[in-house]
Amino acid sequence: MSLQSQLANQNTHSALDIVLDTAYQGIDGAGWKKLFTSARQSHLEQFIADMFAGKHINHSEDRPALHSALRNLSKTPVFINGADVMPAVAEVWRRIEALCNKWTGVTDVIHIGIGGSDFGPRLAIEALAHVPSIESRGMRIHFLANIDTAELARILARAHPHSTRVIVVSKSFTTLETSMNAKAVMAWLKSSGCSKSQVAHSLYAVTANIPAAKEFGVEEDHIYPFWEWVGGRYSVWSAVGLPIALQYGFETFKEFLAGAEAMDLHFKNAPLEENLPVIMALALLHQQEQHDIKAYATIPYADALDWFPKWLQQLDMESNGKSVDRDGKPVKHSSPVVFGSAGSNAQHSYFQLLHQGTEIIPIDFIAVREPMSDRPEAEAHHRILLSNCLAQAQALANGKDASNPNDVYPGKRPSNLLLLPKLNAFYLGALLSLYENRAATLGALWNINSFDQPGVEYGKVLAKPIEKALASHQSNIQASADIDAVTAGRINLLNS
Ligand code: F6P
């Protein structure tokens, strides 16, 4: 047996019929053994147990990270400060299901939220729309995130105000983009002739800050809660995922949760050597140690997953893009830059650099066994899609020699292949849960708190005096404690 095929066997793992092939990571048996030993020495198994047990692993905010409870369909008790959270979670499921059966004649849903209150449902709505057999209510689901009114204008030009429902989604209910967009949509409903009671009837909220939602004017029984122990970027499993249930039905939403739960159980119970999220995390750590990699790419060979890299960017980089560890000490490594987009389109964009650039950039190739449409051409097209995916991984791994240096492919460029049997709600849930658990594993191994995001606050604070200066329309703003000379100059340019 050649080394290549030995590696191929030893590097193929599966869970829930998802296959992970790490053969092109170039890690031999001894290498893997070392990686698993070091993971054990870093107490990874204890960390995983603590996470599911609701220990306050988000130590800076003194909270657990229990998004797993949101997909705990078996309702096994999950305790926070001695109280089981599952009855409250199940009550939200009951209300989501009831709402799915209640909405009739709705043409448009405007989901207003940003970051973790946007990416997950946006990805799921788009990914599942491609499932040939899926039943859809056929509503137009509009995602409004950007404060740039281009998005608002585009949506309002299409939506029918008298048959629109609005869901304001914000864990904190203090996010400026979300509250300004929500106010603008309310104003549009009113100016389109909706009465006060029609506006109230149309307005829903999903939040961990119920008083603020009420203050905004959302009726109490239109507020769907989630909780401080759910990080925003881990929240699609809560009522943040409401559009998934409304569009594709509650059973589909449950399937999505079931896939995520199944992956949680695998992550919690499988030995490290067979544990998909752990193996993927260790492969990345290995490449970081070996090649000091600064970026990695995720390329789903499925057009339906084009939003996946954007969702993953927040998950990985907001969770683990940090310079200090849990004890405030500088870290050697933390999250590389994550980028990607659907293949094969991606091949016609940045693959030149992946093959021949000076940086080694590990790649996760994600492929789906089944074609993603029931078009007569589907099988032939899908074969080409898959052959491209396999060919790229092989070319990157093995390289190619040539007499002309311009034609040399250096090879030894590592990649994973993650093969999903199909892309339905179950496997989408499992895929996202796999990456969430991988992010938690990476954080644990870097000794980073993956569940806070202090680095996003400072810019928000600085934007306030700048906005005030812009609103003054003065073009003689001077540098001050809040605004430095460069920014003062830029404000003056904009105001002149
Ligand atoms: O600014 C970053 C952030 O806090 C993310 O962590 C979060 O997903 C997003 O803003 C939206 O926050 P919220 O759901 O509270 O509106």
Short mmCIF file of C-alpha atoms and ligand atoms in Angstrom, two decimals:
data_model
loop_
_atom_site.label_atom_id
_atom_site.label_comp_id
_atom_site.label_asym_id
_atom_site.label_seq_id
_atom_site.Cartn_x
_atom_site.Cartn_y
_atom_site.Cartn_z
CA MET A 1 0.00 0.00 0.00
CA SER A 2 1.45 3.40 -0.94
CA LEU A 3 2.01 5.99 1.77
CA GLN A 4 -0.60 8.14 0.12
CA SER A 5 -3.29 5.46 0.42
CA GLN A 6 -2.25 4.58 3.98
CA LEU A 7 -2.61 8.22 4.88
CA ALA A 8 -5.94 8.31 3.07
CA ASN A 9 -7.31 5.50 5.28
CA GLN A 10 -5.94 6.73 8.52
CA ASN A 11 -7.22 10.20 7.79
CA THR A 12 -10.83 9.44 7.00
CA HIS A 13 -13.32 9.96 9.82
CA SER A 14 -17.05 10.20 9.88
CA ALA A 15 -19.92 11.24 12.08
CA LEU A 16 -23.63 11.39 11.16
CA ASP A 17 -22.59 10.23 7.68
CA ILE A 18 -20.48 13.34 7.25
CA VAL A 19 -17.01 12.34 6.10
CA LEU A 20 -13.91 14.32 7.03
CA ASP A 21 -10.85 13.45 4.98
CA THR A 22 -7.62 15.00 6.25
CA ALA A 23 -5.26 13.05 3.98
CA TYR A 24 -3.96 16.21 2.35
CA GLN A 25 -2.97 17.74 5.69
CA GLY A 26 0.32 15.84 5.37
CA ILE A 27 0.19 14.75 9.03
CA ASP A 28 1.40 11.20 9.69
CA GLY A 29 0.36 8.85 12.52
CA ALA A 30 3.05 10.10 14.88
CA GLY A 31 2.06 13.69 14.11
CA TRP A 32 -1.57 13.05 14.96
CA LYS A 33 -0.59 11.23 18.13
CA LYS A 34 1.41 14.24 19.26
CA LEU A 35 -1.51 16.55 18.50
CA PHE A 36 -4.00 14.45 20.49
CA THR A 37 -1.57 14.17 23.39
CA SER A 38 -1.09 17.90 23.50
CA ALA A 39 -4.88 18.44 23.34
CA ARG A 40 -5.26 16.14 26.36
CA GLN A 41 -2.48 17.96 28.18
CA SER A 42 -4.40 21.19 27.54
CA HIS A 43 -7.41 19.61 29.34
CA LEU A 44 -9.59 19.79 26.23
CA GLU A 45 -11.85 16.97 27.41
CA GLN A 46 -12.53 18.81 30.67
CA PHE A 47 -13.27 22.02 28.74
CA ILE A 48 -15.82 20.22 26.57
CA ALA A 49 -17.51 18.73 29.63
CA ASP A 50 -17.53 22.13 31.36
CA MET A 51 -19.05 23.82 28.33
CA PHE A 52 -22.01 21.42 28.14
CA ALA A 53 -22.39 21.44 31.93
CA GLY A 54 -22.98 25.20 31.93
CA LYS A 55 -19.78 26.21 33.73
CA HIS A 56 -19.00 29.90 33.31
CA ILE A 57 -16.46 29.37 30.54
CA ASN A 58 -17.17 32.92 29.34
CA HIS A 59 -15.25 34.13 32.38
CA SER A 60 -14.95 37.81 31.39
CA GLU A 61 -18.75 38.13 31.33
CA ASP A 62 -19.17 35.52 34.07
CA ARG A 63 -21.58 33.42 31.98
CA PRO A 64 -21.91 29.95 30.54
CA ALA A 65 -21.95 29.46 26.77
CA LEU A 66 -24.97 27.24 26.45
CA HIS A 67 -26.20 27.63 22.88
CA SER A 68 -26.23 23.80 22.91
CA ALA A 69 -29.34 24.00 25.17
CA LEU A 70 -31.21 25.71 22.31
CA ARG A 71 -30.96 22.53 20.23
CA ASN A 72 -31.36 20.08 23.07
CA LEU A 73 -34.51 18.56 21.58
CA SER A 74 -34.53 15.74 24.14
CA LYS A 75 -35.04 18.47 26.80
CA THR A 76 -32.57 16.76 29.16
CA PRO A 77 -32.33 19.30 31.99
CA VAL A 78 -29.64 21.96 31.60
CA PHE A 79 -29.00 23.92 34.77
CA ILE A 80 -27.92 27.51 35.11
CA ASN A 81 -27.52 28.66 38.72
CA GLY A 82 -29.55 25.65 39.83
CA ALA A 83 -32.52 26.25 37.50
CA ASP A 84 -33.34 24.09 34.48
CA VAL A 85 -33.49 26.32 31.37
CA MET A 86 -35.22 23.75 29.17
CA PRO A 87 -38.83 24.64 30.07
CA ALA A 88 -38.21 28.23 28.90
CA VAL A 89 -36.47 27.02 25.72
CA ALA A 90 -39.33 24.59 24.97
CA GLU A 91 -41.90 27.33 25.56
CA VAL A 92 -40.23 29.39 22.82
CA TRP A 93 -40.38 26.35 20.49
CA ARG A 94 -44.11 26.05 21.25
CA ARG A 95 -44.64 29.73 20.45
CA ILE A 96 -42.61 29.50 17.21
CA GLU A 97 -44.69 26.52 16.09
CA ALA A 98 -47.92 28.34 16.95
CA LEU A 99 -46.78 31.38 14.96
CA CYS A 100 -45.97 29.22 11.93
CA ASN A 101 -49.57 28.04 11.89
CA LYS A 102 -50.97 31.52 12.43
CA TRP A 103 -49.38 33.57 9.66
CA THR A 104 -51.52 33.52 6.56
CA GLY A 105 -51.57 35.97 3.70
CA VAL A 106 -48.15 37.35 4.61
CA THR A 107 -46.20 38.33 1.48
CA ASP A 108 -43.09 39.87 3.04
CA VAL A 109 -41.07 39.43 6.20
CA ILE A 110 -38.49 42.08 7.03
CA HIS A 111 -35.94 40.63 9.44
CA ILE A 112 -33.98 43.52 10.95
CA GLY A 113 -30.75 42.59 12.72
CA ILE A 114 -27.00 42.64 12.22
CA GLY A 115 -24.00 40.37 12.91
CA GLY A 116 -25.12 37.30 14.82
CA SER A 117 -28.70 38.51 14.55
CA ASP A 118 -28.45 38.32 10.77
CA PHE A 119 -25.88 35.89 9.35
CA GLY A 120 -27.31 32.61 10.65
CA PRO A 121 -30.92 32.99 9.48
CA ARG A 122 -29.77 34.65 6.24
CA LEU A 123 -27.50 31.69 5.49
CA ALA A 124 -30.17 29.14 6.37
CA ILE A 125 -32.93 30.78 4.33
CA GLU A 126 -30.68 30.89 1.30
CA ALA A 127 -29.12 27.45 1.77
CA LEU A 128 -32.45 25.66 2.21
CA ALA A 129 -34.12 27.44 -0.70
CA HIS A 130 -31.98 25.22 -2.92
CA VAL A 131 -33.29 21.96 -1.48
CA PRO A 132 -35.42 20.53 -4.30
CA SER A 133 -37.96 18.86 -2.00
CA ILE A 134 -38.39 21.65 0.52
CA GLU A 135 -41.85 23.04 1.19
CA SER A 136 -41.78 26.80 1.29
CA ARG A 137 -44.44 29.30 2.26
CA GLY A 138 -43.04 31.42 -0.57
CA MET A 139 -42.85 34.63 1.45
CA ARG A 140 -40.22 37.14 0.46
CA ILE A 141 -37.83 37.17 3.42
CA HIS A 142 -35.81 40.39 3.41
CA PHE A 143 -32.76 40.75 5.63
CA LEU A 144 -32.08 44.32 6.65
CA ALA A 145 -28.74 44.74 8.40
CA ASN A 146 -26.79 47.64 6.96
CA ILE A 147 -27.31 51.21 8.14
CA ASP A 148 -26.67 52.16 4.50
CA THR A 149 -30.12 53.07 3.18
CA ALA A 150 -29.38 51.31 -0.10
CA GLU A 151 -30.48 48.05 1.54
CA LEU A 152 -33.52 49.66 3.14
CA ALA A 153 -34.56 51.29 -0.13
CA ARG A 154 -34.18 48.05 -2.08
CA ILE A 155 -36.34 46.15 0.40
CA LEU A 156 -39.04 48.80 0.78
CA ALA A 157 -39.35 49.07 -2.99
CA ARG A 158 -40.33 45.39 -3.12
CA ALA A 159 -42.34 44.78 0.06
CA HIS A 160 -46.11 45.17 0.25
CA PRO A 161 -46.74 47.19 3.43
CA HIS A 162 -50.22 45.86 4.21
CA SER A 163 -49.09 42.24 4.15
CA THR A 164 -45.62 42.68 5.68
CA ARG A 165 -44.44 41.43 9.06
CA VAL A 166 -41.40 42.98 10.72
CA ILE A 167 -39.11 41.09 13.11
CA VAL A 168 -36.60 43.21 15.02
CA VAL A 169 -33.82 40.90 16.12
CA SER A 170 -31.24 42.09 18.58
CA LYS A 171 -29.84 40.37 21.64
CA SER A 172 -29.05 43.71 23.30
CA PHE A 173 -31.81 45.74 21.62
CA THR A 174 -29.35 48.65 21.73
CA THR A 175 -27.59 48.14 18.38
CA LEU A 176 -27.77 51.43 16.53
CA GLU A 177 -28.07 50.02 13.01
CA THR A 178 -30.94 47.80 14.07
CA SER A 179 -32.91 50.41 15.99
CA MET A 180 -32.54 53.05 13.25
CA ASN A 181 -33.57 50.58 10.55
CA ALA A 182 -36.51 49.44 12.69
CA LYS A 183 -37.66 53.04 13.12
CA ALA A 184 -37.37 53.62 9.37
CA VAL A 185 -39.48 50.54 8.60
CA MET A 186 -42.10 51.60 11.16
CA ALA A 187 -42.24 55.03 9.52
CA TRP A 188 -42.64 53.39 6.10
CA LEU A 189 -45.56 51.27 7.34
CA LYS A 190 -47.28 54.36 8.72
CA SER A 191 -46.64 56.46 5.65
CA SER A 192 -47.98 53.60 3.51
CA GLY A 193 -51.35 53.91 5.21
CA CYS A 194 -51.12 51.24 7.91
CA SER A 195 -53.07 52.21 11.02
CA LYS A 196 -51.47 52.26 14.47
CA SER A 197 -53.01 48.90 15.31
CA GLN A 198 -51.92 47.41 11.96
CA VAL A 199 -48.34 48.52 12.67
CA ALA A 200 -48.49 47.00 16.15
CA HIS A 201 -49.95 43.82 14.63
CA SER A 202 -47.04 43.62 12.16
CA LEU A 203 -44.23 44.16 14.64
CA TYR A 204 -42.34 41.34 16.38
CA ALA A 205 -39.08 41.20 18.34
CA VAL A 206 -36.50 38.59 19.26
CA THR A 207 -34.26 39.71 22.10
CA ALA A 208 -32.63 39.11 25.47
CA ASN A 209 -33.67 42.65 26.49
CA ILE A 210 -37.44 42.45 26.84
CA PRO A 211 -37.90 45.86 28.55
CA ALA A 212 -36.19 47.61 25.62
CA ALA A 213 -38.38 45.78 23.08
CA LYS A 214 -41.51 46.84 24.97
CA GLU A 215 -40.23 50.38 25.18
CA PHE A 216 -39.81 50.30 21.40
CA GLY A 217 -43.50 49.46 21.11
CA VAL A 218 -43.51 45.72 20.57
CA GLU A 219 -46.50 44.02 22.19
CA GLU A 220 -45.53 41.58 24.93
CA ASP A 221 -46.92 38.51 23.19
CA HIS A 222 -44.95 39.44 20.04
CA ILE A 223 -41.63 39.28 21.90
CA TYR A 224 -39.64 36.04 21.62
CA PRO A 225 -36.94 35.88 24.26
CA PHE A 226 -33.49 34.44 24.26
CA TRP A 227 -30.93 34.71 26.97
CA GLU A 228 -27.63 36.24 28.06
CA TRP A 229 -26.03 32.78 28.04
CA VAL A 230 -26.42 32.63 24.25
CA GLY A 231 -23.69 34.52 22.38
CA GLY A 232 -25.06 36.59 19.48
CA ARG A 233 -23.01 34.67 16.89
CA TYR A 234 -24.28 31.39 18.37
CA SER A 235 -27.94 32.46 18.36
CA VAL A 236 -29.46 31.13 15.11
CA TRP A 237 -30.81 28.17 17.13
CA SER A 238 -33.00 30.48 19.21
CA ALA A 239 -35.98 32.48 17.93
CA VAL A 240 -33.34 34.42 15.93
CA GLY A 241 -33.92 31.58 13.45
CA LEU A 242 -37.64 32.36 13.30
CA PRO A 243 -37.64 33.04 9.52
CA ILE A 244 -36.45 29.46 8.95
CA ALA A 245 -39.53 28.10 10.73
CA LEU A 246 -41.89 30.64 9.19
CA GLN A 247 -40.73 29.99 5.64
CA TYR A 248 -40.00 26.25 5.68
CA GLY A 249 -42.21 25.09 8.55
CA PHE A 250 -41.54 24.19 12.17
CA GLU A 251 -40.60 20.59 11.31
CA THR A 252 -37.77 21.86 9.10
CA PHE A 253 -36.59 24.18 11.88
CA LYS A 254 -36.62 21.20 14.24
CA GLU A 255 -34.58 19.18 11.73
CA PHE A 256 -32.06 22.03 11.66
CA LEU A 257 -31.85 21.88 15.47
CA ALA A 258 -31.67 18.07 15.36
CA GLY A 259 -28.62 18.14 13.07
CA ALA A 260 -26.89 20.59 15.40
CA GLU A 261 -27.82 18.52 18.45
CA ALA A 262 -26.50 15.33 16.84
CA MET A 263 -23.18 17.07 16.16
CA ASP A 264 -23.11 18.35 19.78
CA LEU A 265 -23.56 14.80 21.05
CA HIS A 266 -20.76 13.60 18.79
CA PHE A 267 -18.49 16.43 20.00
CA LYS A 268 -19.36 15.76 23.62
CA ASN A 269 -19.00 11.97 23.54
CA ALA A 270 -16.60 10.86 20.78
CA PRO A 271 -12.97 10.24 21.73
CA LEU A 272 -10.69 13.04 20.55
CA GLU A 273 -9.22 10.74 17.87
CA GLU A 274 -12.64 10.36 16.20
CA ASN A 275 -14.03 13.77 17.02
CA LEU A 276 -14.60 15.82 13.85
CA PRO A 277 -14.52 19.33 15.38
CA VAL A 278 -11.41 18.39 17.37
CA ILE A 279 -9.59 16.85 14.39
CA MET A 280 -10.31 19.92 12.28
CA ALA A 281 -9.09 22.23 15.03
CA LEU A 282 -5.90 20.22 15.51
CA ALA A 283 -5.15 20.20 11.78
CA LEU A 284 -5.33 23.99 11.78
CA LEU A 285 -3.11 24.25 14.87
CA HIS A 286 -0.60 21.94 13.21
CA GLN A 287 -0.44 24.15 10.10
CA GLN A 288 -0.10 27.22 12.30
CA GLU A 289 2.86 25.65 14.14
CA GLN A 290 4.49 24.38 10.96
CA HIS A 291 3.93 27.25 8.58
CA ASP A 292 2.87 30.17 10.76
CA ILE A 293 -0.21 30.45 8.59
CA LYS A 294 -2.06 33.75 8.73
CA ALA A 295 -5.22 32.81 6.84
CA TYR A 296 -7.35 29.86 5.93
CA ALA A 297 -10.07 29.49 3.34
CA THR A 298 -13.35 27.68 3.32
CA ILE A 299 -14.70 26.79 -0.09
CA PRO A 300 -18.12 25.16 -0.19
CA TYR A 301 -18.68 23.51 -3.55
CA ALA A 302 -22.36 24.32 -3.21
CA ASP A 303 -23.82 27.58 -4.39
CA ALA A 304 -26.40 27.31 -1.61
CA LEU A 305 -23.60 27.78 0.93
CA ASP A 306 -22.25 31.00 -0.53
CA TRP A 307 -23.19 32.77 2.75
CA PHE A 308 -21.42 30.14 4.84
CA PRO A 309 -17.98 31.82 4.76
CA LYS A 310 -19.53 35.13 5.91
CA TRP A 311 -21.26 33.40 8.81
CA LEU A 312 -17.98 31.62 9.63
CA GLN A 313 -16.01 34.85 9.53
CA GLN A 314 -17.98 36.24 12.45
CA LEU A 315 -17.96 32.91 14.28
CA ASP A 316 -14.20 32.40 14.05
CA MET A 317 -12.83 35.91 14.04
CA GLU A 318 -15.18 37.46 16.62
CA SER A 319 -14.72 34.40 18.83
CA ASN A 320 -10.98 33.87 18.54
CA GLY A 321 -9.47 37.00 16.96
CA LYS A 322 -7.74 38.00 20.17
CA SER A 323 -4.21 38.81 21.37
CA VAL A 324 -4.45 37.88 25.02
CA ASP A 325 -5.39 34.65 26.71
CA ARG A 326 -7.81 33.99 29.57
CA ASP A 327 -5.19 35.27 32.02
CA GLY A 328 -4.53 38.47 30.07
CA LYS A 329 -1.17 37.19 28.79
CA PRO A 330 -0.14 37.64 25.14
CA VAL A 331 -0.85 34.62 22.96
CA LYS A 332 1.47 33.22 20.32
CA HIS A 333 -1.41 32.24 18.03
CA SER A 334 -5.09 33.02 17.66
CA SER A 335 -7.59 32.96 14.81
CA PRO A 336 -6.17 33.26 11.32
CA VAL A 337 -8.09 35.38 8.84
CA VAL A 338 -10.96 33.37 7.37
CA PHE A 339 -12.22 33.92 3.87
CA GLY A 340 -13.96 31.99 1.15
CA SER A 341 -16.86 31.72 -1.25
CA ALA A 342 -18.66 29.09 -3.25
CA GLY A 343 -16.73 26.88 -5.64
CA SER A 344 -16.25 26.57 -8.48
CA ASN A 345 -16.65 30.37 -8.79
CA ALA A 346 -13.85 30.81 -6.25
CA GLN A 347 -11.43 29.02 -8.60
CA HIS A 348 -11.84 31.87 -11.04
CA SER A 349 -10.97 34.43 -8.43
CA TYR A 350 -8.23 33.86 -5.82
CA PHE A 351 -7.13 30.27 -6.48
CA GLN A 352 -4.09 31.54 -8.39
CA LEU A 353 -2.74 32.78 -5.05
CA LEU A 354 -3.73 29.59 -3.25
CA HIS A 355 -1.70 27.53 -5.75
CA GLN A 356 1.30 29.75 -6.41
CA GLY A 357 1.28 32.62 -3.90
CA THR A 358 4.00 32.94 -1.26
CA GLU A 359 1.64 32.19 1.65
CA ILE A 360 0.45 28.73 2.58
CA ILE A 361 -3.30 28.96 3.14
CA PRO A 362 -5.01 25.80 4.38
CA ILE A 363 -8.42 25.15 2.89
CA ASP A 364 -11.59 23.41 3.97
CA PHE A 365 -13.25 22.03 0.86
CA ILE A 366 -16.90 21.33 1.57
CA ALA A 367 -18.77 19.15 -0.90
CA VAL A 368 -22.24 17.67 -1.03
CA ARG A 369 -22.77 14.20 -2.47
CA GLU A 370 -26.21 14.88 -3.97
CA PRO A 371 -26.92 17.42 -6.70
CA MET A 372 -28.61 20.54 -5.46
CA SER A 373 -31.42 20.78 -7.95
CA ASP A 374 -33.79 18.51 -9.84
CA ARG A 375 -32.93 20.03 -13.21
CA PRO A 376 -32.29 17.45 -15.97
CA GLU A 377 -28.69 18.75 -16.15
CA ALA A 378 -28.16 18.38 -12.40
CA GLU A 379 -26.19 15.14 -12.37
CA ALA A 380 -23.80 16.10 -15.16
CA HIS A 381 -23.19 19.55 -13.65
CA HIS A 382 -22.73 18.10 -10.19
CA ARG A 383 -20.11 15.65 -11.45
CA ILE A 384 -18.14 18.56 -12.84
CA LEU A 385 -18.54 20.50 -9.60
CA LEU A 386 -17.20 17.56 -7.57
CA SER A 387 -14.38 16.80 -9.98
CA ASN A 388 -13.25 20.40 -9.74
CA CYS A 389 -13.30 20.21 -5.97
CA LEU A 390 -11.21 17.02 -5.92
CA ALA A 391 -8.83 18.28 -8.61
CA GLN A 392 -8.07 21.51 -6.78
CA ALA A 393 -7.26 19.68 -3.56
CA GLN A 394 -4.98 17.28 -5.41
CA ALA A 395 -3.18 20.02 -7.32
CA LEU A 396 -2.65 22.00 -4.12
CA ALA A 397 -1.31 18.97 -2.26
CA ASN A 398 0.96 17.44 -4.86
CA GLY A 399 2.02 20.41 -6.95
CA LYS A 400 3.64 20.06 -10.35
CA ASP A 401 7.17 20.53 -11.55
CA ALA A 402 8.05 22.42 -14.69
CA SER A 403 11.16 23.78 -16.35
CA ASN A 404 9.62 27.23 -16.47
CA PRO A 405 9.45 28.57 -12.87
CA ASN A 406 6.24 30.35 -13.79
CA ASP A 407 4.57 27.00 -14.33
CA VAL A 408 5.74 25.35 -11.11
CA TYR A 409 3.10 24.47 -8.54
CA PRO A 410 4.94 24.08 -5.22
CA GLY A 411 2.37 21.71 -3.70
CA LYS A 412 2.28 20.74 0.01
CA ARG A 413 -0.68 23.08 0.43
CA PRO A 414 -2.90 21.45 3.05
CA SER A 415 -6.63 20.96 2.87
CA ASN A 416 -9.55 19.06 4.39
CA LEU A 417 -12.41 17.55 2.49
CA LEU A 418 -15.71 17.65 4.33
CA LEU A 419 -18.32 15.63 2.50
CA LEU A 420 -21.99 16.03 3.40
CA PRO A 421 -24.40 13.34 2.18
CA LYS A 422 -26.91 16.03 1.23
CA LEU A 423 -27.70 19.60 2.08
CA ASN A 424 -30.98 19.61 3.97
CA ALA A 425 -31.95 21.26 7.24
CA PHE A 426 -30.41 18.43 9.29
CA TYR A 427 -27.02 18.58 7.60
CA LEU A 428 -26.97 22.37 7.56
CA GLY A 429 -27.54 22.31 11.32
CA ALA A 430 -24.82 19.70 11.73
CA LEU A 431 -22.36 21.70 9.60
CA LEU A 432 -22.84 24.91 11.59
CA SER A 433 -22.62 23.05 14.90
CA LEU A 434 -19.44 21.33 13.71
CA TYR A 435 -17.81 24.70 13.09
CA GLU A 436 -19.15 26.20 16.34
CA ASN A 437 -17.62 23.32 18.26
CA ARG A 438 -14.40 23.62 16.28
CA ALA A 439 -14.23 27.34 17.22
CA ALA A 440 -14.72 26.42 20.89
CA THR A 441 -11.99 23.77 20.61
CA LEU A 442 -9.57 26.22 19.03
CA GLY A 443 -10.32 28.78 21.75
CA ALA A 444 -9.70 26.16 24.42
CA LEU A 445 -6.38 25.12 22.87
CA TRP A 446 -5.22 28.73 22.45
CA ASN A 447 -6.52 29.39 25.99
CA ILE A 448 -8.72 32.18 24.63
CA ASN A 449 -12.24 33.08 25.78
CA SER A 450 -14.21 32.47 22.57
CA PHE A 451 -17.42 33.96 23.90
CA ASP A 452 -16.81 37.66 24.44
CA GLN A 453 -16.01 40.37 21.87
CA PRO A 454 -14.53 43.39 23.67
CA GLY A 455 -12.74 44.49 20.50
CA VAL A 456 -15.91 45.62 18.77
CA GLU A 457 -16.85 48.30 21.29
CA TYR A 458 -14.26 51.05 20.92
CA GLY A 459 -15.15 52.00 17.35
CA LYS A 460 -18.82 52.27 18.34
CA VAL A 461 -17.88 54.74 21.11
CA LEU A 462 -15.72 56.85 18.80
CA ALA A 463 -18.46 56.98 16.14
CA LYS A 464 -20.70 59.07 18.44
CA PRO A 465 -18.65 62.33 18.62
CA ILE A 466 -17.76 61.91 14.95
CA GLU A 467 -21.44 61.64 14.03
CA LYS A 468 -22.11 64.79 16.08
CA ALA A 469 -19.32 66.62 14.27
CA LEU A 470 -20.68 65.51 10.89
CA ALA A 471 -24.17 66.64 11.90
CA SER A 472 -22.81 70.11 12.74
CA HIS A 473 -21.92 70.62 9.03
CA GLN A 474 -18.91 72.65 10.23
CA SER A 475 -15.75 72.39 8.17
CA ASN A 476 -13.45 73.79 10.86
CA ILE A 477 -13.52 70.91 13.37
CA GLN A 478 -10.34 70.85 15.47
CA ALA A 479 -8.61 67.80 16.90
CA SER A 480 -9.83 66.98 20.42
CA ALA A 481 -9.68 64.20 22.99
CA ASP A 482 -12.23 62.18 20.97
CA ILE A 483 -11.21 63.10 17.41
CA ASP A 484 -7.60 63.12 16.25
CA ALA A 485 -6.15 65.43 13.61
CA VAL A 486 -6.48 62.94 10.74
CA THR A 487 -10.14 62.25 11.48
CA ALA A 488 -10.86 65.95 12.07
CA GLY A 489 -9.44 66.59 8.57
CA ARG A 490 -11.66 63.90 7.09
CA ILE A 491 -14.74 65.31 8.82
CA ASN A 492 -13.89 68.75 7.46
CA LEU A 493 -13.55 67.27 3.98
CA LEU A 494 -16.97 65.63 4.26
CA ASN A 495 -18.53 68.79 5.70
CA SER A 496 -17.10 71.12 3.05
O1 F6P B 1 -20.89 44.57 17.35
C1 F6P B 1 -20.79 43.20 17.40
C2 F6P B 1 -22.06 42.58 17.93
O2 F6P B 1 -22.18 42.82 19.29
C3 F6P B 1 -22.09 41.08 17.63
O3 F6P B 1 -21.44 40.34 18.58
C4 F6P B 1 -23.55 40.82 17.53
O4 F6P B 1 -23.81 39.63 16.84
C5 F6P B 1 -24.03 42.05 16.80
O5 F6P B 1 -23.22 43.09 17.30
C6 F6P B 1 -25.47 42.38 16.97
O6 F6P B 1 -25.80 42.55 18.31
P1 F6P B 1 -27.30 42.55 18.80
O7 F6P B 1 -27.87 41.23 18.51
O8 F6P B 1 -27.23 42.83 20.27
O9 F6P B 1 -28.02 43.64 18.07
#
